[in-house]
mmCIF file of C-alpha atoms in Angstrom:
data_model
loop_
_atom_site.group_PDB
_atom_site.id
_atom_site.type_symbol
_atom_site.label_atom_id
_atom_site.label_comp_id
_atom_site.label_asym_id
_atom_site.label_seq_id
_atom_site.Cartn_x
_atom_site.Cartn_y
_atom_site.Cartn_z
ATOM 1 C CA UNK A 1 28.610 11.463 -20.778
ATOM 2 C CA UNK A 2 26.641 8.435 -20.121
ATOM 3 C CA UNK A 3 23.315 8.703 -17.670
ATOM 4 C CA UNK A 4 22.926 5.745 -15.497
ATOM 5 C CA UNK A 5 19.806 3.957 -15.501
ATOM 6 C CA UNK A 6 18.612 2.394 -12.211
ATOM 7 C CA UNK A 7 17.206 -0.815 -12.043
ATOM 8 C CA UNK A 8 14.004 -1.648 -11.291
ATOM 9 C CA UNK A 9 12.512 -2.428 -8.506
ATOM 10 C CA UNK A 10 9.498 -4.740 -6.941
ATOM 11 C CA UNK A 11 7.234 -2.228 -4.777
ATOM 12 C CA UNK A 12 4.166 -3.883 -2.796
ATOM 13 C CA UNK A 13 1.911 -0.361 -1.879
ATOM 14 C CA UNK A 14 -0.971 -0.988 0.494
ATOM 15 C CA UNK A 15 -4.366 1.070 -0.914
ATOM 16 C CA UNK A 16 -6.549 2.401 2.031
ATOM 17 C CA UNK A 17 -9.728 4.828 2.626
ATOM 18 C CA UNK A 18 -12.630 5.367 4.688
ATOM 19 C CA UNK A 19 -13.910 8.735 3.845
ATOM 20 C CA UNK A 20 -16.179 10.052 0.292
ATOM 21 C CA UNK A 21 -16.342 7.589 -2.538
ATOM 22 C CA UNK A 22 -13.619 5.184 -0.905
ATOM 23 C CA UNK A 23 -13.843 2.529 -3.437
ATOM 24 C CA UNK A 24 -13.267 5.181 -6.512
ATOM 25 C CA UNK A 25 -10.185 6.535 -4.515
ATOM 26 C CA UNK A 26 -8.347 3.258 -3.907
ATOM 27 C CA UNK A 27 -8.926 2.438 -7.697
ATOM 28 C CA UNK A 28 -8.098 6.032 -8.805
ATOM 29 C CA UNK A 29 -4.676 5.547 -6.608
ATOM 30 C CA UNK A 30 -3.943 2.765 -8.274
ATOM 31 C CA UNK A 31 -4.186 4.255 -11.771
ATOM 32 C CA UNK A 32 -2.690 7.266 -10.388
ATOM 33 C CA UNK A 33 0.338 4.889 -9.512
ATOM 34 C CA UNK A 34 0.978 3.094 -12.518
ATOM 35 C CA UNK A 35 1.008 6.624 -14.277
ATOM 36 C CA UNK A 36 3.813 7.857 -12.311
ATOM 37 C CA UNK A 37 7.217 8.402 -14.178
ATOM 38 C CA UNK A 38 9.801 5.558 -14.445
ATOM 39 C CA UNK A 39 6.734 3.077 -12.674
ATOM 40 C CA UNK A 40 4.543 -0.046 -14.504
ATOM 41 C CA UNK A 41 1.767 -1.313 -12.540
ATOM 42 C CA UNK A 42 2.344 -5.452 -11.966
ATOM 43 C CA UNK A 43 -0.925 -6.602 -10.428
ATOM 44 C CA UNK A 44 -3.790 -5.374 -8.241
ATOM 45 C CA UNK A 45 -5.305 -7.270 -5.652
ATOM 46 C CA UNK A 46 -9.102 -7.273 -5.251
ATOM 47 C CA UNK A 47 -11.050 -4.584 -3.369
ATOM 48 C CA UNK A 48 -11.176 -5.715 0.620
ATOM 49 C CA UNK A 49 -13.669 -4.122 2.932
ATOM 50 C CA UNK A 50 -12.389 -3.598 6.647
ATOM 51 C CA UNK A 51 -13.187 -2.043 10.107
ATOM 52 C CA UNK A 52 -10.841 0.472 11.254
ATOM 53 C CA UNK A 53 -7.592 -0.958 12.967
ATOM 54 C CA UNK A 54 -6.266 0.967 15.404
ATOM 55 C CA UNK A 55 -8.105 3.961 14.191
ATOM 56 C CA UNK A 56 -11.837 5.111 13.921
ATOM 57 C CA UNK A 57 -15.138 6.262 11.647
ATOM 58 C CA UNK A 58 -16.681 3.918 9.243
ATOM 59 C CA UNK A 59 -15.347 0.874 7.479
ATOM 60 C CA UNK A 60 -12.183 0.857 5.337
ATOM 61 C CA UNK A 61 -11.807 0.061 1.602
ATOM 62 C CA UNK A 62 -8.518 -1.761 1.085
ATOM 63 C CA UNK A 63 -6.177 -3.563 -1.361
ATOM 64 C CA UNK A 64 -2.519 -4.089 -2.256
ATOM 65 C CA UNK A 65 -0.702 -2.947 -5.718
ATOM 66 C CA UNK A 66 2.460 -4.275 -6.908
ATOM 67 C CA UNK A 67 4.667 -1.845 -8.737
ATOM 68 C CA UNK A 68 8.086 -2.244 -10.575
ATOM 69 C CA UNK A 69 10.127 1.309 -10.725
ATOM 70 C CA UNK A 70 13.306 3.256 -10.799
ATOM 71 C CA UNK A 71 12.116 5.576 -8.347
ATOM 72 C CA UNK A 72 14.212 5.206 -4.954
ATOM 73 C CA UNK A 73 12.417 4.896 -1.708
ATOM 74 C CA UNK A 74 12.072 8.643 -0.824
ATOM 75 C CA UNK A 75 11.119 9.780 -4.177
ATOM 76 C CA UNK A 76 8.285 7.472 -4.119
ATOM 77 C CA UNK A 77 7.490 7.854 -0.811
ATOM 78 C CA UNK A 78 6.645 11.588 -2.038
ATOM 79 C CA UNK A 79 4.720 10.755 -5.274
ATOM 80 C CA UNK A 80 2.582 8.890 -3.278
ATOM 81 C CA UNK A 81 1.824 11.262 -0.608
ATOM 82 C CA UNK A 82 1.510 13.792 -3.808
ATOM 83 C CA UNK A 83 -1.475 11.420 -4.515
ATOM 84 C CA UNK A 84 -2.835 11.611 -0.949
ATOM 85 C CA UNK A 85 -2.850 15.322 -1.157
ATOM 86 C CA UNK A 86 -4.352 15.212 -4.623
ATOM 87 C CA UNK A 87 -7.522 13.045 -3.169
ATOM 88 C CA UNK A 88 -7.880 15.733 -0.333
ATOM 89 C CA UNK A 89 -5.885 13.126 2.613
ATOM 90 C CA UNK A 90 -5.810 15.741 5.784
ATOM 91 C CA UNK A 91 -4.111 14.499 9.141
ATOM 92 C CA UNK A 92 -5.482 16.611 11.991
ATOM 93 C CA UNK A 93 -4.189 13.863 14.229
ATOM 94 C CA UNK A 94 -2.899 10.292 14.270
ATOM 95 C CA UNK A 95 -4.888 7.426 12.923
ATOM 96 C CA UNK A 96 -7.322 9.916 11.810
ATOM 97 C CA UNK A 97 -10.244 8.954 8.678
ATOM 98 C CA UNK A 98 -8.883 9.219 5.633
ATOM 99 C CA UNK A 99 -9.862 10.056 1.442
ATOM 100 C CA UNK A 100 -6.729 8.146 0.742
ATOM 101 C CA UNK A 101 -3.624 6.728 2.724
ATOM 102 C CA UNK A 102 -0.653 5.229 0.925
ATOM 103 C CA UNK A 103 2.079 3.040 2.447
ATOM 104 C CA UNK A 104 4.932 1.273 1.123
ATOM 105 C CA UNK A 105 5.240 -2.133 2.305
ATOM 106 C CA UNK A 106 7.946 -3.346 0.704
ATOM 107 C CA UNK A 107 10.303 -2.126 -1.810
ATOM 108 C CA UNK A 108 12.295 -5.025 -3.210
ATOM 109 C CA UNK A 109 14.550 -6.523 -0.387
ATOM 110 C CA UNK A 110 15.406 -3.277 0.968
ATOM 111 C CA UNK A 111 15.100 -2.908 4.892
ATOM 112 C CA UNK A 112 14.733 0.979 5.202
ATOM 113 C CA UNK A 113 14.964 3.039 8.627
ATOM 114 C CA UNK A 114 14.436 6.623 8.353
ATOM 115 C CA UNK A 115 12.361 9.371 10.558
ATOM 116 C CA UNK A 116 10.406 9.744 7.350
ATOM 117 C CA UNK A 117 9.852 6.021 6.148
ATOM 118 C CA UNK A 118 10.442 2.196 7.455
ATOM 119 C CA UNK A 119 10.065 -0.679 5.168
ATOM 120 C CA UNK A 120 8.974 -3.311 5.400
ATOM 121 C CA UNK A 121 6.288 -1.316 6.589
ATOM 122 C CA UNK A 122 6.364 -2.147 10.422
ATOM 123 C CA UNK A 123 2.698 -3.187 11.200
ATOM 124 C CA UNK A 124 1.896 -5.243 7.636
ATOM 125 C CA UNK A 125 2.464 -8.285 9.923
ATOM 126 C CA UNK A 126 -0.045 -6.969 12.072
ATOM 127 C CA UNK A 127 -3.066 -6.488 9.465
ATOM 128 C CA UNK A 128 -5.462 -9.036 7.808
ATOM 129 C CA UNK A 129 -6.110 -5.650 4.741
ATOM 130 C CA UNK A 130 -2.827 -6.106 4.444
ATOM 131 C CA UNK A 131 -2.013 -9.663 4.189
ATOM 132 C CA UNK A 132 -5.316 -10.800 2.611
ATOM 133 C CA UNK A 133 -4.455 -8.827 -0.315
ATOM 134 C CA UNK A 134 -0.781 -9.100 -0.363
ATOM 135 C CA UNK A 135 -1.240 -13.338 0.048
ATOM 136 C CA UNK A 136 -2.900 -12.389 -3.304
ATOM 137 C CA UNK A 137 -0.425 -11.223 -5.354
ATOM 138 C CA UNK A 138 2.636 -13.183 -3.970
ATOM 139 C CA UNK A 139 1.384 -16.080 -1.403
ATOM 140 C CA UNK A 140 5.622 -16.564 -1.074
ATOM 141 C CA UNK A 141 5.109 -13.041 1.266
ATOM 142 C CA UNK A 142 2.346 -14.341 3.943
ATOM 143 C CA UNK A 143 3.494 -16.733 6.274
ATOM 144 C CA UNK A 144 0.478 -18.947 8.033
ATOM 145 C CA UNK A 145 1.893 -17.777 11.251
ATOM 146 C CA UNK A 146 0.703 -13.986 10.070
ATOM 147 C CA UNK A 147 -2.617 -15.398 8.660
ATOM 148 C CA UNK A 148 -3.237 -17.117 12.015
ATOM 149 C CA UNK A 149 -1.981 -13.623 14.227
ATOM 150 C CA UNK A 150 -4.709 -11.815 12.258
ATOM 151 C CA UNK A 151 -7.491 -14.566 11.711
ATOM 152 C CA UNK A 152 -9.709 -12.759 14.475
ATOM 153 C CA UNK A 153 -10.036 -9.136 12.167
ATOM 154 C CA UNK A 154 -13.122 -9.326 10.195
ATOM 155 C CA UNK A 155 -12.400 -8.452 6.289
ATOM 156 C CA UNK A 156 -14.460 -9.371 2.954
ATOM 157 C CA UNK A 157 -13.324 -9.266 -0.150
ATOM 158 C CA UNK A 158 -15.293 -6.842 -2.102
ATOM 159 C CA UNK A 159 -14.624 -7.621 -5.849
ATOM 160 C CA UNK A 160 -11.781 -7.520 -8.197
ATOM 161 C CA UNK A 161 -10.127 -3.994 -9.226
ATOM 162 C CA UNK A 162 -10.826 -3.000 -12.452
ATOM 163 C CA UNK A 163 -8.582 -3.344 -15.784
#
């Protein structure tokens, strides 16, 4: 019998935390990532520092990974919140600081509507440590309309993720 090997596919995963050593978690996710089964690691954007959006304590540490695997959506929608529960993510209530938050943001051309996942992810559009970093790996995915809708959210660019 012959097994079936699914193709890959382009993943853009949006690195976040605000809580402990936040710049070691985002770049520990990100290894964490491209060590996951049937996964390669593409590109990593650079390091983006951020005040909370919609949520509270101190600043964020962002950035954007691009990811090619056979996984489908719900399988690594769970390896990734594996990896949240690994780097100690707790959600006592919504919106709530974090050691590590994961979200997909896109996963190839896929439009996904679940009660456990929706991609693309429904407020990217919304979110300069989003776009910033995603205009970074693929400028074809930002639009200057969602550039201008977020101009007024202040985010630096921190440095460049490690090799």
């Amino acid at each position: 019998m012959r097994t079936l090997q699914r193709e890959e596919v382009s993943v853009y995963v949006g690195l976040g935390a605000n809580l402990g050593d936040a710049r070691q978690a985002v770049q520990k996710a990100s290894g964490d990532l491209a060590a996951m089964a049937d996964t390669r690691l593409i590109a990593c954007s650079s390091l983006y520092q951020t005040a909370p959006v919609g949520a509270q304590g101190p600043d964020f540490v962002n950035a954007v990974v691009h990811l090619r695997t056979r996984l489908n959506a719900i399988d690594l929608l769970h390896a990734c919140q594996g990896i949240e529960n690994d780097a100690g993510r707790q959600r006592p209530y919504p919106n709530a600081p974090r050691t590590l938050d994961i979200d997909i943001l896109l996963f190839g051309e896929a439009t996904i509507k679940s009660e456990k996942l929706t991609v693309p992810h429904p407020r990217m559009r919304e979110r300069a440590f989003v776009l910033l970093p995603l205009q970074e790996l693929d400028a074809q995915l930002v639009s200057p309309n969602d550039l201008q809708f977020v101009r007024s959210q202040a985010i630096q660019k921190i440095n460049s993720m490690p090799d």
